Amino acid sequence: YLEEQLKSIFTQTIRPSAIWIIQYENHFNVNSILNKYSGLEYLYSSLNLKYFGRFSFGNHAKTDYIWILDDDVIPGIKWLENSLAACERHDAIVSSAGRIIPRGQFYLRYRPENESYFVGDITKNTSYNFCQEDTIVDFGCNGWLIKTDWLEEFWAQSEKLGGIKKWVRF
């Protein structure tokens, strides 16, 4: 969905000042798409840096915010504008979807009612992410808007807790 994502990003009501495409491993050749657009930075790694790799690149951003999107997310035209407002309103990381972990239960896929713990995610009745109201979740999914200077605390907390794999709460 890279081309669809780029079209969506370029038509946001607030346009990002820099766009970095990060590709882990070589699942498909993106050159023909990247050549259609100017002003993109392309970062490639033959090593799949998994979940937290995407956040490590943010340490090099020269912007006040970073916006990270998974490869299967096509944001609506006002996603960035709405997310910036929510970030300021709640002083929080904003995500396009999230999960609430019920007390003492860490394996949601085994619970028959697990959909009620998925916030803003696709449900049986919709083909798109939708959330009626701002909701606090245990961890965000799919896309994140975060103040760049919060990343220093993000990584510092992981070290204090014995490694990033043990720190999953936002």
Coordinates of N, CA and C in Angstrom, one line a residue:
Y1 N 0.8 -1.2 0.0 CA 0.0 0.0 0.0 C 0.8 1.3 0.0
L2 N 2.1 1.2 -0.4 CA 3.0 2.3 -0.3 C 2.5 3.5 -1.1
E3 N 2.1 3.3 -2.3 CA 1.7 4.4 -3.1 C 0.4 5.0 -2.6
E4 N -0.5 4.2 -2.1 CA -1.8 4.7 -1.5 C -1.4 5.6 -0.2
Q5 N -0.5 5.1 0.6 CA 0.0 5.8 1.7 C 0.6 7.2 1.4
L6 N 1.4 7.2 0.4 CA 2.1 8.4 0.0 C 1.0 9.4 -0.5
K7 N 0.1 9.0 -1.3 CA -1.0 9.9 -1.8 C -1.7 10.4 -0.6
S8 N -2.0 9.6 0.4 CA -2.7 10.1 1.6 C -1.9 11.1 2.4
I9 N -0.6 10.8 2.5 CA 0.3 11.7 3.3 C 0.4 13.0 2.6
F10 N 0.5 13.0 1.3 CA 0.7 14.3 0.5 C -0.6 15.1 0.5
T11 N -1.8 14.5 0.8 CA -3.0 15.2 0.8 C -3.5 15.5 2.2
Q12 N -2.7 15.3 3.2 CA -3.1 15.6 4.6 C -3.4 17.1 4.7
T13 N -4.3 17.5 5.6 CA -4.6 19.0 5.8 C -3.4 19.7 6.4
I14 N -2.5 18.9 7.1 CA -1.2 19.4 7.6 C -0.2 18.4 7.0
R15 N 0.7 19.0 6.2 CA 1.7 18.1 5.5 C 3.0 18.0 6.3
P16 N 3.4 16.8 6.4 CA 4.7 16.5 7.2 C 5.9 17.3 6.5
S17 N 6.8 17.7 7.3 CA 8.0 18.4 6.7 C 9.0 17.5 6.2
A18 N 9.0 16.2 6.6 CA 9.9 15.2 6.0 C 9.2 13.9 6.0
I19 N 9.5 13.1 5.0 CA 8.9 11.7 4.9 C 10.0 10.7 4.7
W20 N 10.1 9.8 5.6 CA 11.1 8.7 5.5 C 10.3 7.4 5.3
I21 N 10.8 6.7 4.3 CA 10.3 5.4 4.0 C 11.3 4.4 4.5
I22 N 10.9 3.5 5.4 CA 11.8 2.5 6.0 C 11.4 1.2 5.6
Q23 N 12.3 0.4 4.9 CA 12.0 -0.9 4.5 C 12.9 -1.9 5.1
Y24 N 12.3 -2.9 5.8 CA 13.0 -4.0 6.4 C 12.9 -5.2 5.4
E25 N 14.0 -5.8 5.1 CA 14.1 -6.9 4.2 C 13.6 -6.5 2.8
N26 N 13.6 -7.4 1.9 CA 13.3 -7.0 0.5 C 12.1 -7.8 0.0
H27 N 10.9 -7.5 0.5 CA 9.7 -8.2 0.1 C 9.2 -7.8 -1.3
F28 N 9.5 -6.5 -1.7 CA 9.2 -6.1 -3.0 C 10.0 -4.8 -3.3
N29 N 10.2 -4.6 -4.6 CA 11.0 -3.4 -5.1 C 10.1 -2.2 -5.0
V30 N 10.5 -1.2 -4.3 CA 9.8 0.1 -4.1 C 10.3 1.2 -5.0
N31 N 11.4 1.0 -5.7 CA 12.0 2.0 -6.5 C 11.1 2.7 -7.5
S32 N 10.2 2.0 -8.2 CA 9.3 2.6 -9.2 C 8.4 3.6 -8.5
I33 N 7.9 3.2 -7.3 CA 7.0 4.1 -6.6 C 7.8 5.3 -6.0
L34 N 9.0 5.1 -5.4 CA 9.7 6.2 -4.9 C 10.2 7.2 -5.9
N35 N 10.4 6.7 -7.1 CA 10.9 7.6 -8.2 C 9.8 8.6 -8.7
K36 N 8.5 8.3 -8.3 CA 7.4 9.2 -8.7 C 7.3 10.4 -7.8
Y37 N 7.9 10.4 -6.6 CA 7.8 11.5 -5.6 C 9.1 12.1 -5.3
S38 N 9.1 13.4 -5.1 CA 10.3 14.1 -4.6 C 10.3 14.3 -3.1
G39 N 11.4 14.5 -2.5 CA 11.5 14.9 -1.1 C 11.4 13.7 -0.2
L40 N 11.5 12.5 -0.6 CA 11.4 11.3 0.2 C 12.8 10.9 0.6
E41 N 12.9 10.4 1.8 CA 14.2 9.7 2.3 C 13.9 8.3 2.3
Y42 N 14.7 7.4 1.8 CA 14.5 6.0 1.8 C 15.6 5.3 2.6
L43 N 15.2 4.6 3.6 CA 16.1 3.8 4.5 C 15.8 2.4 4.4
Y44 N 16.9 1.6 4.1 CA 16.7 0.1 3.9 C 17.6 -0.6 4.9
S45 N 17.1 -1.7 5.4 CA 17.8 -2.7 6.2 C 17.5 -4.1 5.8
S46 N 18.5 -4.9 5.5 CA 18.3 -6.3 5.2 C 17.9 -7.0 6.5
L47 N 18.1 -6.4 7.6 CA 17.7 -7.0 8.9 C 16.3 -6.5 9.3
N48 N 15.4 -7.3 9.7 CA 14.1 -6.9 10.1 C 14.2 -6.5 11.6
L49 N 14.2 -5.2 11.8 CA 14.4 -4.6 13.1 C 13.1 -4.7 14.0
K50 N 12.1 -5.3 13.5 CA 10.8 -5.6 14.2 C 10.1 -4.3 14.7
Y51 N 9.4 -4.5 15.8 CA 8.5 -3.4 16.3 C 9.2 -2.2 16.7
F52 N 10.2 -2.3 17.5 CA 10.9 -1.1 18.1 C 11.9 -0.5 17.2
G53 N 12.3 -1.1 16.1 CA 13.2 -0.5 15.1 C 12.6 0.7 14.6
R54 N 11.3 0.8 14.3 CA 10.7 2.0 13.7 C 10.8 3.2 14.6
F55 N 10.8 3.0 15.9 CA 10.9 4.1 16.9 C 12.4 4.6 17.0
S56 N 13.3 3.7 16.7 CA 14.7 4.1 16.9 C 15.1 5.1 15.8
F57 N 14.5 5.1 14.6 CA 14.8 6.1 13.6 C 14.4 7.5 14.0
G58 N 13.3 7.6 14.8 CA 12.8 8.8 15.3 C 13.9 9.7 16.1
N59 N 14.8 9.0 16.7 CA 15.9 9.7 17.4 C 16.7 10.6 16.5
H60 N 16.6 10.4 15.2 CA 17.4 11.2 14.2 C 16.5 12.3 13.6
A61 N 15.3 12.4 13.9 CA 14.4 13.4 13.3 C 14.7 14.8 13.9
K62 N 14.5 15.8 13.0 CA 14.8 17.2 13.4 C 13.4 18.0 13.5
T63 N 12.4 17.2 13.8 CA 11.0 17.8 13.8 C 10.5 17.7 15.3
D64 N 9.5 18.4 15.6 CA 8.9 18.4 16.9 C 8.1 17.1 17.2
Y65 N 7.6 16.5 16.1 CA 6.8 15.3 16.2 C 7.3 14.3 15.2
I66 N 7.0 13.0 15.5 CA 7.2 12.0 14.4 C 5.9 11.2 14.3
W67 N 5.6 10.8 13.1 CA 4.4 10.1 12.8 C 4.9 8.8 12.1
I68 N 4.6 7.7 12.8 CA 5.0 6.4 12.3 C 3.8 5.6 11.8
L69 N 3.8 5.1 10.6 CA 2.7 4.3 10.1 C 3.2 2.9 9.7
D70 N 2.4 1.9 10.0 CA 2.6 0.6 9.5 C 2.3 0.6 8.0
D71 N 2.8 -0.4 7.3 CA 2.7 -0.5 5.9 C 1.3 -0.8 5.4
D72 N 0.3 -1.1 6.3 CA -1.0 -1.4 5.9 C -2.0 -0.4 6.4
V73 N -1.6 0.8 6.7 CA -2.4 1.9 7.2 C -2.5 3.0 6.1
I74 N -3.7 3.3 5.8 CA -4.0 4.5 4.9 C -4.8 5.5 5.7
P75 N -4.1 6.5 6.1 CA -4.8 7.5 7.0 C -5.8 8.4 6.3
G76 N -6.8 8.8 7.0 CA -7.8 9.7 6.4 C -7.1 11.1 6.3
I77 N -7.7 12.0 5.5 CA -7.1 13.2 5.1 C -6.8 14.1 6.3
K78 N -7.6 14.0 7.4 CA -7.3 14.8 8.6 C -6.7 14.1 9.8
W79 N -6.1 12.9 9.5 CA -5.5 12.1 10.6 C -4.4 12.9 11.3
L80 N -3.5 13.5 10.6 CA -2.4 14.2 11.2 C -2.9 15.4 12.0
E81 N -3.8 16.2 11.4 CA -4.4 17.4 12.1 C -5.1 16.9 13.3
N82 N -6.0 15.9 13.3 CA -6.7 15.5 14.5 C -5.7 14.9 15.5
S83 N -4.7 14.2 15.1 CA -3.8 13.6 16.0 C -2.9 14.6 16.7
L84 N -2.5 15.6 16.0 CA -1.7 16.7 16.6 C -2.6 17.4 17.7
A85 N -3.8 17.6 17.4 CA -4.7 18.2 18.4 C -4.9 17.3 19.6
A86 N -5.1 16.0 19.4 CA -5.3 15.1 20.5 C -4.0 15.0 21.3
C87 N -2.9 15.0 20.7 CA -1.6 14.9 21.4 C -1.5 16.1 22.3
E88 N -1.8 17.2 21.9 CA -1.7 18.4 22.7 C -2.8 18.4 23.8
R89 N -4.0 18.0 23.4 CA -5.1 18.0 24.4 C -4.9 17.1 25.6
H90 N -4.3 15.9 25.3 CA -4.1 14.8 26.3 C -2.7 14.7 26.7
D91 N -1.8 15.4 26.1 CA -0.4 15.3 26.4 C 0.0 13.8 26.3
A92 N -0.3 13.2 25.2 CA -0.2 11.7 25.1 C 0.3 11.3 23.7
I93 N 0.8 10.1 23.6 CA 1.1 9.5 22.3 C -0.3 9.2 21.7
V94 N -0.5 9.4 20.4 CA -1.7 9.1 19.7 C -1.5 8.0 18.8
S95 N -2.4 7.0 18.8 CA -2.3 5.9 17.9 C -3.6 5.7 17.2
S96 N -3.5 5.1 16.0 CA -4.7 4.9 15.2 C -5.5 3.7 15.7
A97 N -5.0 2.9 16.5 CA -5.8 1.8 17.1 C -5.0 1.4 18.3
G98 N -5.7 0.6 19.2 CA -5.0 0.2 20.4 C -5.6 -1.1 21.0
R99 N -5.0 -1.5 22.1 CA -5.4 -2.7 22.8 C -5.5 -2.4 24.3
I100 N -6.6 -2.8 24.9 CA -6.7 -2.7 26.3 C -6.5 -4.2 26.9
I101 N -5.6 -4.3 27.8 CA -5.3 -5.6 28.4 C -6.2 -5.8 29.6
P102 N -7.1 -6.8 29.6 CA -7.8 -7.0 30.9 C -6.9 -7.5 32.0
R103 N -7.2 -7.1 33.2 CA -6.4 -7.4 34.3 C -6.1 -9.0 34.4
G104 N -4.8 -9.3 34.4 CA -4.4 -10.7 34.5 C -4.5 -11.5 33.2
Q105 N -4.9 -10.9 32.1 CA -5.1 -11.6 30.9 C -4.2 -11.0 29.8
F106 N -3.2 -11.8 29.3 CA -2.3 -11.3 28.3 C -2.4 -12.0 27.0
Y107 N -3.3 -12.9 26.8 CA -3.5 -13.6 25.6 C -4.9 -13.4 25.0
L108 N -5.1 -12.2 24.5 CA -6.4 -11.8 24.0 C -6.9 -12.7 22.9
R109 N -6.1 -13.3 22.1 CA -6.6 -14.1 21.0 C -7.3 -15.3 21.5
Y110 N -7.2 -15.7 22.7 CA -7.9 -16.9 23.3 C -9.2 -16.5 23.9
R111 N -9.5 -15.2 24.0 CA -10.8 -14.8 24.6 C -11.8 -14.6 23.6
P112 N -13.0 -15.2 23.8 CA -14.1 -15.0 22.8 C -14.6 -13.6 22.6
E113 N -14.5 -12.8 23.6 CA -14.9 -11.4 23.6 C -13.8 -10.4 23.3
N114 N -12.7 -10.9 22.7 CA -11.5 -10.1 22.5 C -11.8 -8.8 21.7
E115 N -12.8 -8.8 20.8 CA -13.0 -7.5 20.1 C -13.3 -6.3 21.0
S116 N -13.9 -6.6 22.1 CA -14.2 -5.5 23.0 C -12.9 -4.8 23.6
Y117 N -11.8 -5.5 23.4 CA -10.5 -4.9 23.9 C -9.7 -4.3 22.8
F118 N -10.2 -4.3 21.6 CA -9.5 -3.7 20.5 C -10.2 -2.4 20.2
V119 N -9.5 -1.3 20.4 CA -10.0 0.0 20.3 C -9.7 0.7 18.9
G120 N -10.7 1.1 18.2 CA -10.5 1.8 16.9 C -10.0 0.9 15.8
D121 N -10.2 -0.4 16.0 CA -9.7 -1.4 15.0 C -10.8 -1.9 14.2
I122 N -10.5 -2.6 13.1 CA -11.5 -3.2 12.3 C -12.3 -4.2 13.0
T123 N -13.7 -4.1 12.9 CA -14.5 -5.0 13.5 C -15.3 -5.8 12.4
K124 N -16.1 -6.7 12.8 CA -16.9 -7.5 11.9 C -17.8 -6.7 11.0
N125 N -18.2 -5.5 11.6 CA -19.2 -4.7 10.9 C -18.6 -3.5 10.1
T126 N -17.3 -3.3 10.2 CA -16.7 -2.2 9.4 C -15.5 -2.7 8.6
S127 N -15.1 -1.9 7.6 CA -14.0 -2.3 6.8 C -12.9 -1.2 7.0
Y128 N -13.0 -0.4 8.1 CA -12.0 0.6 8.4 C -11.9 0.8 9.9
N129 N -10.8 1.4 10.3 CA -10.6 1.7 11.7 C -11.5 2.9 12.1
F130 N -12.2 2.8 13.2 CA -13.0 3.8 13.7 C -13.1 3.8 15.2
C131 N -13.0 5.0 15.8 CA -13.1 5.1 17.2 C -14.0 6.3 17.5
Q132 N -15.1 6.1 18.3 CA -16.1 7.2 18.5 C -15.4 8.3 19.4
E133 N -14.6 8.0 20.3 CA -14.0 9.0 21.2 C -12.6 8.6 21.6
D134 N -11.8 9.6 22.1 CA -10.5 9.3 22.5 C -10.5 8.3 23.7
T135 N -9.7 7.3 23.6 CA -9.7 6.2 24.6 C -8.3 5.9 25.0
I136 N -8.1 5.8 26.3 CA -6.7 5.4 26.8 C -6.6 3.9 26.6
V137 N -5.5 3.5 26.0 CA -5.2 2.1 25.8 C -3.9 1.7 26.4
D138 N -3.7 0.4 26.6 CA -2.4 -0.1 27.2 C -1.3 -0.1 26.2
F139 N -1.6 -0.3 24.9 CA -0.6 -0.1 23.9 C -1.2 0.2 22.5
G140 N -0.5 1.1 21.8 CA -1.0 1.5 20.5 C -0.6 0.6 19.4
C141 N -1.4 0.6 18.3 CA -1.1 -0.2 17.1 C -1.3 0.6 15.8
N142 N -0.6 0.1 14.8 CA -0.8 0.5 13.4 C -0.2 1.9 13.0
G143 N -0.3 2.9 13.9 CA 0.3 4.2 13.6 C 0.4 5.0 14.9
W144 N 1.4 5.8 15.0 CA 1.7 6.6 16.2 C 2.1 8.0 15.9
L145 N 1.6 9.0 16.6 CA 2.1 10.3 16.6 C 2.7 10.6 18.0
I146 N 3.9 11.0 18.0 CA 4.6 11.2 19.3 C 5.5 12.4 19.2
K147 N 5.6 13.1 20.3 CA 6.6 14.2 20.4 C 8.0 13.7 20.3
T148 N 8.8 14.2 19.5 CA 10.1 13.6 19.2 C 11.0 13.6 20.5
D149 N 10.9 14.6 21.3 CA 11.7 14.7 22.6 C 11.2 13.6 23.6
W150 N 10.0 13.1 23.4 CA 9.6 12.0 24.3 C 10.4 10.7 24.1
L151 N 10.9 10.6 22.9 CA 11.7 9.4 22.6 C 12.9 9.1 23.5
E152 N 13.5 10.2 24.0 CA 14.6 10.1 24.9 C 14.1 9.3 26.2
E153 N 12.9 9.7 26.7 CA 12.3 9.1 27.9 C 11.9 7.6 27.5
F154 N 11.4 7.5 26.3 CA 10.9 6.1 25.8 C 12.1 5.1 26.0
W155 N 13.3 5.5 25.5 CA 14.4 4.6 25.5 C 15.0 4.5 26.9
A156 N 15.0 5.6 27.6 CA 15.6 5.6 29.0 C 14.8 4.7 29.9
Q157 N 13.5 4.7 29.8 CA 12.6 3.8 30.6 C 12.9 2.4 30.3
S158 N 13.1 2.1 29.0 CA 13.3 0.7 28.7 C 14.6 0.2 29.3
E159 N 15.6 1.0 29.4 CA 16.9 0.6 30.0 C 16.7 0.4 31.5
K160 N 16.0 1.3 32.1 CA 15.7 1.2 33.6 C 15.0 -0.1 33.9
L161 N 14.1 -0.5 33.0 CA 13.3 -1.7 33.3 C 14.0 -3.0 32.7
G162 N 15.2 -2.9 32.3 CA 15.9 -4.1 31.9 C 15.8 -4.5 30.5
G163 N 15.5 -3.5 29.6 CA 15.4 -3.8 28.2 C 14.0 -3.5 27.7
I164 N 13.9 -3.0 26.4 CA 12.7 -2.6 25.8 C 11.7 -3.7 25.7
K165 N 12.0 -4.9 25.7 CA 11.0 -6.0 25.6 C 10.1 -6.1 26.8
K166 N 10.6 -5.6 27.9 CA 9.8 -5.6 29.1 C 8.9 -4.4 29.3
W167 N 9.1 -3.4 28.5 CA 8.3 -2.2 28.7 C 7.4 -2.0 27.5
V168 N 6.1 -2.2 27.7 CA 5.1 -2.1 26.6 C 4.0 -1.2 26.9
R169 N 3.9 -0.6 28.0 CA 2.8 0.4 28.3 C 3.2 1.7 27.8
F170 N 2.3 2.4 27.2 CA 2.4 3.8 26.8 C 1.7 4.7 27.8

